[in-house]
Short mmCIF file of C-alpha atoms and ligand atoms in Angstrom, two decimals:
data_model
loop_
_atom_site.label_atom_id
_atom_site.label_comp_id
_atom_site.label_asym_id
_atom_site.label_seq_id
_atom_site.Cartn_x
_atom_site.Cartn_y
_atom_site.Cartn_z
CA MET O 1 -13.40 5.62 -63.40
CA SER O 2 -15.95 7.72 -61.57
CA ASN O 3 -17.29 11.01 -62.86
CA GLU O 4 -16.63 12.62 -59.52
CA SER O 5 -14.23 15.55 -59.94
CA VAL O 6 -10.65 15.30 -58.76
CA ALA O 7 -11.37 17.94 -56.12
CA SER O 8 -14.34 16.11 -54.62
CA ARG O 9 -12.52 12.78 -54.62
CA VAL O 10 -9.65 14.41 -52.74
CA VAL O 11 -12.08 15.98 -50.26
CA ARG O 12 -13.59 12.52 -49.69
CA LEU O 13 -10.17 10.95 -49.02
CA VAL O 14 -9.26 13.71 -46.56
CA THR O 15 -12.63 13.46 -44.80
CA GLU O 16 -12.13 9.72 -44.25
CA ARG O 17 -8.97 10.54 -42.33
CA VAL O 18 -10.00 13.49 -40.23
CA PRO O 19 -10.10 12.47 -36.56
CA ARG O 20 -12.80 14.98 -35.62
CA ALA O 21 -16.13 14.82 -37.36
CA GLU O 22 -16.22 18.03 -39.32
CA ALA O 23 -17.05 19.11 -42.83
CA VAL O 24 -13.88 19.34 -44.93
CA THR O 25 -13.76 22.14 -47.45
CA GLY O 26 -11.29 22.71 -50.25
CA SER O 27 -9.78 25.69 -48.48
CA ALA O 28 -9.15 23.76 -45.25
CA VAL O 29 -5.51 23.65 -44.15
CA ILE O 30 -4.69 19.94 -43.89
CA ARG O 31 -2.56 20.19 -40.73
CA ASP O 32 -5.30 22.13 -38.95
CA LEU O 33 -7.64 19.18 -39.52
CA GLY O 34 -5.59 17.15 -37.03
CA LEU O 35 -3.53 15.11 -39.49
CA ASP O 36 0.07 14.73 -38.34
CA SER O 37 3.01 14.20 -40.69
CA VAL O 38 2.53 10.42 -40.84
CA ALA O 39 -1.21 10.78 -41.44
CA VAL O 40 -0.48 13.18 -44.30
CA MET O 41 1.89 10.67 -45.89
CA ASP O 42 -0.74 7.95 -45.46
CA LEU O 43 -3.20 10.27 -47.18
CA VAL O 44 -0.75 10.55 -50.07
CA MET O 45 -0.72 6.74 -50.38
CA ALA O 46 -4.51 6.70 -50.50
CA VAL O 47 -4.43 9.42 -53.16
CA GLU O 48 -1.97 7.34 -55.20
CA ASP O 49 -4.33 4.37 -55.02
CA GLU O 50 -7.46 6.39 -55.77
CA PHE O 51 -5.95 7.97 -58.89
CA ASP O 52 -3.50 5.19 -59.80
CA LEU O 53 -0.53 7.53 -59.95
CA VAL O 54 2.79 8.29 -58.31
CA PHE O 55 2.79 11.25 -55.93
CA PRO O 56 6.43 11.92 -54.99
CA LEU O 57 6.75 12.93 -51.33
CA ASP O 58 8.71 16.09 -52.13
CA ARG O 59 5.61 17.50 -53.81
CA LEU O 60 4.00 17.72 -50.37
CA GLY O 61 5.98 20.95 -50.11
CA GLU O 62 3.38 22.48 -52.44
CA VAL O 63 0.46 21.33 -50.32
CA GLU O 64 -1.09 23.32 -47.52
CA THR O 65 -4.81 23.11 -48.22
CA VAL O 66 -7.04 20.36 -49.57
CA ASP O 67 -7.32 22.33 -52.82
CA ASP O 68 -3.51 22.39 -53.12
CA LEU O 69 -3.50 18.61 -52.90
CA ALA O 70 -6.16 18.35 -55.62
CA ARG O 71 -4.16 20.76 -57.78
CA VAL O 72 -1.00 18.64 -57.58
CA VAL O 73 -3.03 15.51 -58.39
CA SER O 74 -4.61 17.20 -61.41
CA GLY O 75 -1.17 18.33 -62.55
CA ILE O 76 0.21 14.79 -62.35
CA LEU O 77 -2.82 13.43 -64.23
CA GLU O 78 -2.46 16.06 -66.97
CA GLN O 79 1.23 15.39 -67.32
CA ARG O 80 0.50 11.71 -67.72
CA THR O 81 -2.16 12.35 -70.37
CA ALA O 82 0.23 14.59 -72.25
CA ALA O 83 2.94 11.92 -72.12
CA THR O 84 0.73 9.18 -73.63
CA MET F 1 7.42 35.65 -33.42
CA THR F 2 9.22 33.88 -30.58
CA LEU F 3 11.93 31.50 -31.61
CA LEU F 4 10.93 27.81 -31.15
CA GLN F 5 7.26 28.75 -31.23
CA HIS F 6 6.73 26.04 -33.83
CA LEU F 7 7.62 23.54 -31.09
CA THR F 8 4.68 24.56 -28.90
CA PRO F 9 2.71 21.34 -29.59
CA LEU F 10 5.74 19.38 -28.39
CA ARG F 11 5.98 21.52 -25.23
CA GLU F 12 2.31 20.88 -24.55
CA ALA F 13 2.67 17.14 -25.08
CA LEU F 14 5.62 17.07 -22.66
CA ASP F 15 3.67 19.05 -20.08
CA ARG F 16 0.92 16.44 -20.19
CA LEU F 17 3.34 13.67 -19.17
CA GLU F 18 2.91 12.53 -15.61
CA GLY F 19 5.70 11.16 -13.43
CA ALA F 20 9.28 10.97 -14.66
CA ASN F 21 9.83 12.19 -18.20
CA PRO F 22 10.49 8.92 -20.05
CA PHE F 23 12.49 10.81 -22.66
CA ASP F 24 14.88 12.31 -20.11
CA VAL F 25 16.25 9.18 -18.51
CA ARG F 26 19.60 9.65 -16.77
CA PHE F 27 21.25 6.52 -15.50
CA ASP F 28 23.22 6.99 -12.32
CA ALA F 29 25.31 4.08 -13.44
CA VAL F 30 25.38 1.31 -16.01
CA LEU F 31 27.07 -1.67 -14.45
CA SER F 32 26.83 -4.40 -17.06
CA PRO F 33 24.88 -5.16 -20.25
CA THR F 34 21.86 -6.03 -18.10
CA GLU F 35 22.13 -3.93 -14.93
CA GLY F 36 22.03 -0.24 -14.16
CA VAL F 37 21.04 2.25 -11.51
CA LEU F 38 18.24 4.69 -12.26
CA HIS F 39 16.88 7.32 -9.85
CA GLY F 40 18.96 5.65 -7.14
CA ARG F 41 17.38 2.23 -7.75
CA PRO F 42 18.94 -0.84 -9.31
CA VAL F 43 17.20 -1.63 -12.61
CA LEU F 44 17.25 -4.51 -15.05
CA LEU F 45 18.14 -3.17 -18.49
CA LEU F 46 15.51 -4.50 -20.87
CA GLY F 47 15.56 -1.84 -23.56
CA THR F 48 19.09 -1.21 -24.78
CA ASN F 49 19.47 -2.93 -28.21
CA ASN F 50 22.56 -4.58 -26.71
CA TYR F 51 21.65 -7.81 -28.47
CA LEU F 52 24.85 -9.77 -27.96
CA GLY F 53 25.69 -8.09 -24.65
CA LEU F 54 29.16 -7.11 -25.84
CA THR F 55 29.41 -3.63 -24.26
CA PHE F 56 31.53 -4.93 -21.37
CA ASP F 57 33.19 -7.77 -23.24
CA GLY F 58 36.74 -8.14 -21.95
CA ASP F 59 38.32 -8.48 -25.41
CA CYS F 60 36.45 -5.48 -26.81
CA VAL F 61 37.28 -3.31 -23.81
CA ALA F 62 40.94 -4.35 -23.95
CA ALA F 63 41.17 -3.65 -27.68
CA ALA F 64 39.61 -0.22 -27.19
CA SER F 65 41.85 0.64 -24.21
CA SER F 66 44.99 -0.34 -26.00
CA SER F 67 44.01 1.70 -29.06
CA LEU F 68 43.04 4.64 -26.86
CA ALA F 69 46.47 4.66 -25.24
CA GLY F 70 48.30 4.01 -28.49
CA GLU F 71 46.33 6.09 -31.03
CA GLY F 72 44.67 8.78 -28.96
CA THR F 73 41.12 9.87 -28.22
CA GLY F 74 39.99 10.97 -31.66
CA THR F 75 40.96 11.41 -35.30
CA THR F 76 39.84 15.05 -35.40
CA GLY F 77 39.11 14.81 -39.08
CA SER F 78 37.10 13.47 -42.00
CA ARG F 79 37.58 10.07 -43.63
CA ILE F 80 38.74 11.85 -46.79
CA ALA F 81 41.26 14.06 -44.99
CA ASN F 82 43.20 12.94 -41.93
CA GLY F 83 40.54 10.64 -40.44
CA THR F 84 41.33 7.28 -42.04
CA TYR F 85 43.78 5.17 -40.02
CA GLY F 86 44.82 1.60 -40.67
CA GLY F 87 42.04 0.42 -38.38
CA HIS F 88 39.27 2.07 -40.40
CA HIS F 89 40.56 0.50 -43.56
CA HIS F 90 41.01 -2.87 -41.91
CA LEU F 91 37.50 -2.82 -40.43
CA GLU F 92 36.01 -2.07 -43.85
CA ALA F 93 37.81 -5.07 -45.33
CA LYS F 94 36.70 -7.22 -42.44
CA LEU F 95 33.06 -6.20 -42.76
CA ALA F 96 33.10 -6.75 -46.51
CA GLY F 97 34.61 -10.20 -45.95
CA PHE F 98 32.06 -11.09 -43.28
CA LEU F 99 29.16 -10.05 -45.50
CA GLY F 100 30.64 -11.62 -48.64
CA ARG F 101 30.80 -8.30 -50.46
CA ARG F 102 33.57 -6.67 -52.45
CA GLN F 103 33.46 -3.35 -50.63
CA ALA F 104 32.34 -1.63 -47.46
CA MET F 105 32.31 1.92 -46.19
CA VAL F 106 32.35 2.84 -42.50
CA PHE F 107 30.35 5.88 -41.31
CA SER F 108 30.35 7.63 -37.94
CA THR F 109 26.80 6.40 -37.12
CA GLY F 110 24.16 4.19 -38.67
CA TYR F 111 21.99 7.26 -39.04
CA GLN F 112 24.67 8.81 -41.21
CA ALA F 113 25.12 5.58 -43.19
CA ASN F 114 21.46 5.80 -44.24
CA LEU F 115 21.71 9.52 -44.86
CA GLY F 116 24.83 8.98 -46.94
CA MET F 117 23.67 6.06 -49.02
CA LEU F 118 20.14 7.28 -49.65
CA SER F 119 21.30 10.75 -50.62
CA SER F 120 23.90 9.57 -53.10
CA LEU F 121 22.94 6.15 -54.53
CA VAL F 122 20.41 7.43 -57.02
CA GLY F 123 20.14 10.68 -58.93
CA PRO F 124 17.63 12.99 -60.61
CA GLY F 125 15.01 11.07 -62.60
CA ASP F 126 15.48 7.96 -60.44
CA HIS F 127 13.02 6.54 -57.91
CA ILE F 128 13.18 5.41 -54.31
CA VAL F 129 10.40 3.28 -52.83
CA ILE F 130 10.50 2.87 -49.04
CA ASP F 131 8.47 0.87 -46.52
CA ALA F 132 5.98 3.16 -44.78
CA ASP F 133 7.31 2.15 -41.33
CA SER F 134 10.91 3.07 -42.14
CA HIS F 135 13.25 4.45 -39.47
CA ALA F 136 13.72 8.22 -39.21
CA SER F 137 17.22 7.92 -40.71
CA ILE F 138 15.69 6.48 -43.89
CA TYR F 139 13.08 9.23 -44.06
CA ASP F 140 15.75 11.87 -43.52
CA GLY F 141 18.07 10.21 -46.03
CA VAL F 142 15.54 10.19 -48.85
CA ARG F 143 14.79 13.86 -48.24
CA LEU F 144 18.39 14.56 -49.24
CA SER F 145 18.04 12.57 -52.45
CA PRO F 146 17.28 14.16 -55.81
CA ALA F 147 15.22 11.08 -56.74
CA SER F 148 11.43 10.90 -56.46
CA VAL F 149 10.32 9.14 -53.28
CA THR F 150 7.21 7.06 -52.63
CA ARG F 151 6.14 4.75 -49.80
CA PHE F 152 4.54 1.32 -49.84
CA ARG F 153 2.36 -0.19 -47.13
CA HIS F 154 4.39 -1.75 -44.34
CA ASN F 155 5.54 -5.29 -45.12
CA ASP F 156 3.06 -5.59 -48.01
CA PRO F 157 4.83 -7.05 -51.08
CA GLY F 158 1.66 -6.78 -53.21
CA ASP F 159 1.44 -3.08 -52.47
CA LEU F 160 5.14 -2.67 -53.31
CA ALA F 161 4.60 -4.42 -56.67
CA ARG F 162 1.61 -2.21 -57.46
CA ARG F 163 3.56 0.95 -56.69
CA LEU F 164 6.58 -0.19 -58.69
CA SER F 165 4.39 -0.84 -61.71
CA ARG F 166 3.09 2.75 -61.55
CA LEU F 167 6.58 4.22 -61.85
CA PRO F 168 7.70 5.56 -65.22
CA SER F 169 9.87 3.12 -67.13
CA THR F 170 12.77 5.58 -67.17
CA GLY F 171 15.30 5.88 -64.35
CA ASN F 172 16.70 3.47 -61.77
CA THR F 173 14.62 2.29 -58.83
CA LEU F 174 15.89 1.64 -55.31
CA ILE F 175 13.72 -0.29 -52.85
CA VAL F 176 14.50 0.29 -49.15
CA VAL F 177 13.45 -2.04 -46.33
CA GLU F 178 14.67 -3.03 -42.86
CA GLY F 179 15.61 -6.49 -41.59
CA ILE F 180 13.81 -6.24 -38.26
CA TYR F 181 11.65 -3.15 -37.75
CA SER F 182 12.79 -1.29 -34.69
CA MET F 183 9.44 -0.55 -33.07
CA LEU F 184 7.36 -3.72 -33.45
CA GLY F 185 10.20 -6.17 -33.99
CA ASP F 186 8.67 -7.66 -37.12
CA ARG F 187 10.78 -8.98 -39.99
CA ALA F 188 10.41 -7.79 -43.59
CA PRO F 189 8.99 -10.48 -45.95
CA LEU F 190 12.33 -10.35 -47.72
CA ALA F 191 12.02 -13.37 -50.03
CA GLU F 192 8.86 -11.92 -51.62
CA ILE F 193 10.36 -8.44 -51.77
CA ALA F 194 13.51 -9.79 -53.41
CA ALA F 195 11.44 -11.61 -56.05
CA ILE F 196 9.50 -8.43 -56.84
CA LYS F 197 12.72 -6.45 -56.98
CA ARG F 198 14.13 -8.87 -59.55
CA GLU F 199 10.95 -8.88 -61.60
CA HIS F 200 10.98 -5.08 -61.80
CA GLY F 201 14.71 -4.76 -62.40
CA ALA F 202 15.04 -2.60 -59.30
CA HIS F 203 17.83 -2.39 -56.72
CA LEU F 204 17.43 -3.33 -53.08
CA LEU F 205 18.91 -1.80 -49.92
CA VAL F 206 18.29 -3.58 -46.61
CA ASP F 207 18.98 -1.84 -43.31
CA GLU F 208 20.03 -4.70 -41.04
CA ALA F 209 20.46 -2.40 -38.01
CA HIS F 210 18.53 -4.72 -35.69
CA SER F 211 19.21 -8.01 -37.48
CA LEU F 212 22.98 -8.05 -37.97
CA GLY F 213 24.43 -10.55 -35.52
CA VAL F 214 20.87 -11.54 -34.65
CA LEU F 215 19.46 -13.41 -37.66
CA GLY F 216 20.98 -15.88 -40.09
CA GLU F 217 23.12 -18.92 -39.43
CA HIS F 218 26.26 -16.77 -39.46
CA GLY F 219 24.62 -13.62 -38.14
CA ARG F 220 24.64 -11.79 -41.46
CA GLY F 221 21.05 -10.73 -40.93
CA LEU F 222 17.62 -11.24 -42.42
CA ALA F 223 18.97 -11.54 -45.97
CA GLU F 224 20.97 -14.57 -44.85
CA GLU F 225 18.05 -16.04 -42.94
CA ALA F 226 15.75 -15.58 -45.94
CA GLY F 227 18.38 -16.92 -48.36
CA VAL F 228 18.31 -13.85 -50.62
CA GLU F 229 21.68 -12.20 -50.07
CA ALA F 230 22.39 -12.30 -53.80
CA GLU F 231 19.36 -10.05 -54.41
CA VAL F 232 20.41 -7.46 -51.84
CA ASP F 233 22.53 -4.81 -53.54
CA PHE F 234 23.30 -2.73 -50.44
CA VAL F 235 23.53 -3.85 -46.83
CA VAL F 236 23.39 -1.00 -44.32
CA GLY F 237 23.96 -1.54 -40.62
CA THR F 238 25.10 -0.08 -37.36
CA PHE F 239 27.77 -0.78 -34.75
CA SER F 240 25.53 0.61 -32.03
CA LYS F 241 23.43 -2.48 -31.36
CA SER F 242 24.78 -6.04 -31.66
CA LEU F 243 28.37 -4.75 -31.90
CA GLY F 244 28.03 -2.72 -28.72
CA ALA F 245 29.70 0.53 -29.76
CA VAL F 246 28.83 3.29 -32.22
CA GLY F 247 29.14 3.69 -35.99
CA GLY F 248 27.54 2.53 -39.21
CA PHE F 249 28.40 0.93 -42.53
CA CYS F 250 27.28 0.01 -46.01
CA ALA F 251 28.58 -3.02 -47.92
CA SER F 252 28.02 -3.75 -51.60
CA ASP F 253 29.30 -5.38 -54.77
CA VAL F 254 28.16 -2.53 -56.99
CA ASP F 255 30.66 -1.19 -59.53
CA GLY F 256 31.88 2.29 -58.74
CA PHE F 257 31.21 2.00 -55.00
CA GLU F 258 34.51 3.74 -54.22
CA LEU F 259 33.23 6.90 -55.89
CA LEU F 260 30.67 7.25 -53.13
CA ARG F 261 33.49 8.21 -50.79
CA LEU F 262 33.75 11.46 -52.72
CA ALA F 263 30.03 12.00 -53.23
CA CYS F 264 28.48 11.05 -49.94
CA ARG F 265 28.29 14.18 -47.82
CA PRO F 266 27.41 12.49 -44.49
CA TYR F 267 30.61 10.47 -45.00
CA MET F 268 32.82 13.36 -46.04
CA PHE F 269 31.75 16.27 -43.88
CA THR F 270 32.00 14.79 -40.42
CA ALA F 271 34.82 13.41 -38.30
CA SER F 272 35.59 9.71 -38.54
CA LEU F 273 35.16 7.29 -35.65
CA PRO F 274 37.82 7.34 -32.92
CA PRO F 275 40.33 4.52 -33.40
CA SER F 276 39.35 2.98 -30.05
CA VAL F 277 35.78 2.53 -31.29
CA ILE F 278 37.05 0.98 -34.50
CA ALA F 279 39.21 -1.41 -32.45
CA SER F 280 36.33 -2.53 -30.24
CA VAL F 281 34.00 -3.02 -33.21
CA ALA F 282 36.59 -5.16 -34.98
CA ARG F 283 36.86 -7.36 -31.88
CA ALA F 284 33.07 -7.47 -31.49
CA LEU F 285 32.79 -8.65 -35.08
CA ASP F 286 35.22 -11.46 -34.23
CA ARG F 287 33.07 -12.44 -31.27
CA LEU F 288 29.96 -12.35 -33.42
CA THR F 289 31.53 -14.61 -36.06
CA MET F 290 33.32 -17.00 -33.76
CA GLU F 291 30.61 -17.47 -31.18
CA PRO F 292 27.33 -18.59 -32.71
CA ALA F 293 26.35 -19.57 -29.15
CA LEU F 294 25.73 -15.87 -28.42
CA ARG F 295 23.13 -15.78 -31.19
CA ALA F 296 21.54 -19.01 -30.01
CA ARG F 297 21.27 -17.67 -26.46
CA LEU F 298 19.73 -14.46 -27.76
CA ALA F 299 17.12 -16.41 -29.74
CA ASP F 300 16.33 -18.59 -26.71
CA ASN F 301 15.94 -15.50 -24.55
CA ALA F 302 13.67 -13.82 -27.09
CA ARG F 303 11.45 -16.90 -27.28
CA ARG F 304 11.39 -17.19 -23.50
CA LEU F 305 10.28 -13.62 -22.84
CA HIS F 306 7.85 -13.68 -25.77
CA ALA F 307 6.22 -16.84 -24.41
CA ALA F 308 6.01 -15.46 -20.88
CA LEU F 309 4.49 -12.13 -21.94
CA THR F 310 2.04 -13.81 -24.32
CA ALA F 311 1.00 -16.27 -21.61
CA ALA F 312 0.42 -13.35 -19.27
CA GLY F 313 -2.09 -12.04 -21.78
CA PHE F 314 -0.22 -9.19 -23.49
CA GLU F 315 -0.68 -8.39 -27.13
CA LEU F 316 2.79 -8.34 -28.68
CA GLY F 317 3.87 -6.70 -31.90
CA ALA F 318 5.17 -9.72 -33.78
CA ASP F 319 6.65 -13.22 -33.68
CA PRO F 320 9.63 -13.60 -31.36
CA THR F 321 12.63 -11.45 -32.25
CA PRO F 322 14.85 -9.70 -29.70
CA ILE F 323 12.51 -6.71 -29.97
CA LEU F 324 9.31 -7.44 -28.07
CA SER F 325 6.74 -4.68 -27.96
CA ILE F 326 3.63 -4.64 -25.83
CA ARG F 327 0.75 -2.75 -27.41
CA VAL F 328 -0.93 -0.34 -25.04
CA PRO F 329 -4.25 1.29 -26.01
CA ASP F 330 -3.39 4.88 -25.06
CA ALA F 331 -0.47 7.12 -24.15
CA GLY F 332 -1.67 7.73 -20.58
CA THR F 333 -1.70 4.03 -19.76
CA ALA F 334 1.65 3.54 -21.51
CA ILE F 335 3.28 6.32 -19.47
CA ALA F 336 1.84 5.03 -16.19
CA PHE F 337 2.96 1.51 -17.08
CA TRP F 338 6.46 2.73 -17.90
CA ASN F 339 6.84 4.78 -14.70
CA ARG F 340 5.61 1.93 -12.55
CA LEU F 341 8.06 -0.47 -14.19
CA VAL F 342 10.97 1.85 -13.40
CA GLU F 343 9.79 1.96 -9.78
CA ARG F 344 9.71 -1.83 -9.80
CA GLY F 345 13.27 -2.01 -11.14
CA ILE F 346 12.76 -2.57 -14.87
CA TYR F 347 13.95 -0.22 -17.58
CA ILE F 348 12.28 -0.68 -20.96
CA ASN F 349 11.53 1.79 -23.77
CA LEU F 350 8.39 3.83 -24.02
CA ALA F 351 7.51 4.53 -27.65
CA LEU F 352 4.74 6.92 -28.58
CA PRO F 353 3.43 8.38 -31.84
CA PRO F 354 4.69 9.93 -34.07
CA ALA F 355 7.84 7.83 -33.47
CA THR F 356 5.73 4.69 -33.80
CA PRO F 357 3.81 3.33 -36.78
CA ARG F 358 0.03 3.73 -37.07
CA GLY F 359 -0.31 5.77 -33.90
CA LEU F 360 0.59 2.81 -31.67
CA CYS F 361 1.65 3.25 -28.04
CA LEU F 362 4.26 0.68 -27.19
CA LEU F 363 6.32 -0.60 -24.30
CA ARG F 364 9.29 -1.86 -26.20
CA SER F 365 11.71 -4.31 -24.70
CA SER F 366 14.87 -5.62 -26.30
CA VAL F 367 16.40 -8.84 -25.12
CA SER F 368 20.13 -9.54 -24.88
CA ALA F 369 22.18 -12.71 -25.01
CA ALA F 370 23.57 -11.47 -21.70
CA HIS F 371 20.24 -11.81 -19.88
CA GLU F 372 20.01 -14.77 -17.54
CA PRO F 373 16.81 -16.77 -18.00
CA ALA F 374 15.99 -16.06 -14.33
CA GLN F 375 16.22 -12.30 -14.95
CA LEU F 376 13.76 -12.58 -17.82
CA ASP F 377 11.34 -14.77 -15.87
CA ALA F 378 11.38 -12.32 -12.97
CA ALA F 379 10.91 -9.39 -15.37
CA ALA F 380 7.95 -11.08 -17.05
CA ARG F 381 6.29 -11.57 -13.66
CA VAL F 382 6.74 -7.92 -12.72
CA VAL F 383 5.56 -6.70 -16.13
CA ALA F 384 2.42 -8.84 -15.77
CA GLU F 385 1.74 -7.53 -12.27
CA VAL F 386 2.15 -3.94 -13.38
CA GLY F 387 0.12 -4.63 -16.51
CA ALA F 388 -2.74 -5.75 -14.29
CA GLU F 389 -2.29 -2.75 -11.99
CA VAL F 390 -2.65 -0.28 -14.84
CA GLY F 391 -5.69 -2.16 -16.11
CA LEU F 392 -4.09 -3.54 -19.24
CA LEU F 393 -4.60 -7.21 -18.46
CA GLY F 394 -8.30 -7.87 -18.08
CA ARG F 395 -8.14 -10.30 -15.21
CA PRO F 396 -4.81 -10.55 -13.42
CA ARG F 397 -3.37 -13.90 -14.31
CA ARG F 398 -0.29 -15.48 -12.93
CA ALA F 399 2.59 -15.05 -15.39
CA VAL F 400 3.86 -18.32 -16.75
CA SER F 401 7.59 -18.42 -17.06
CA GLY F 402 9.63 -19.89 -19.87
C1 PLP G 1 16.47 0.76 -38.52
C2 PLP G 1 17.55 1.64 -37.99
N1 PLP G 1 18.44 2.17 -38.84
C3 PLP G 1 19.42 2.98 -38.40
C4 PLP G 1 19.55 3.29 -37.07
C5 PLP G 1 20.61 4.27 -36.65
O1 PLP G 1 21.66 3.67 -36.02
P1 PLP G 1 22.75 4.49 -35.20
O2 PLP G 1 22.39 4.35 -33.77
O3 PLP G 1 24.03 3.79 -35.53
O4 PLP G 1 22.75 5.88 -35.70
C6 PLP G 1 18.67 2.72 -36.15
C7 PLP G 1 18.86 2.96 -34.70
O5 PLP G 1 18.26 3.79 -34.09
C8 PLP G 1 17.63 1.92 -36.62
O6 PLP G 1 16.71 1.43 -35.78
#
């Protein structure tokens, strides 16, 4: 497990998928970065692999910015820690 | 805010299209399963999903006409009100018998069959895991489900297994795959998926929309071909492709299946199929079962066109199935290719992202048992010539037929 924060790992995953070369910030709106609906779902798969978790698709409803995505991931991770 | 403003990107994409709008095709006439008239020109139909070529079958037409005269134009009601006639009931029994299942439910379209099953098969706290390249009806269906939904990488059993093992141990799990994928024409690796399903104690739904009547010794689909029917808990399919009409179904051995009739909203809150459609589908199912030669001819035709297009130098989506898709590097070339083919008398499908997986631009053809080998050979020659014209084939080569 890397020491990189959840937020920066999410930023890295988004950056890898942005079609235009541009710096991705936490406050960036994911759709404005040029990711269509399929690309966003593919991003979710990459997030699941990066953090070894399940990210149900309906939770995308909570995600507009990169920070929102990181927040949902952190929430799922915390829930899992609490459950074990 | 103007209404429909959210559709501006779509408007802009449409405005960029040159030539005829490939998504606004109006046939002047459709004359047979393989011939039509488009923009005043005769065209070969090479993109209609009419796999067994039964749309003009004399028996099917006669059965539909007789029902139309005898039972009227429509049921004007839901399956659970006034919309179930003897024919609906009979067709469900027939489908169940054909597929070797205890029960079947008939829906008004295949789209609604997926919507219905996926929205009501599993409940809160359960899980659905779908292939990433699933059809829109599967995506829309799972959105109506209270279960949690995740995707696995297309046709990747290892990825499916990894994602299943991440799920909590509570709740039921439903895996959803297709027999033949509609865009690239590739089969699901069903034997491996079935083994993983068993190992994880999950349930499996297979949408055989493009494989029913196409694959398997008896035409029961990919599950039959792969020898894993016993592992498939739910078979979904459509009447709009190999059976040449419209409608959808689900067949299963699961206990309590009948309850779905009172839980499945896309089954309950829509009118049932007209009796004439039910009559033609029942006859088409007879043709499918009693004439394996149709399936053999379809497979021969698929191999023939696949070989000709591959020899011409095209990059196809998958091994031969009746869906043969040519990969085109960009949308502009794909649109030019498509328009030119229509001018040259060939109708095939243009498929662009986001309706395609992984941003692919495709010229999608679907072969029918009704195609004559000579029609396919001629089509392959024209496709190769146009492919060279639009710069897709490096050096124009002479198409090899058959
Ligand atoms: C995989 C798949 N499932 C379901 C459907 C829906 O079928 P129908 O035309 O009966 O609504 C289709 C057809 O478009 C399909 O390709």
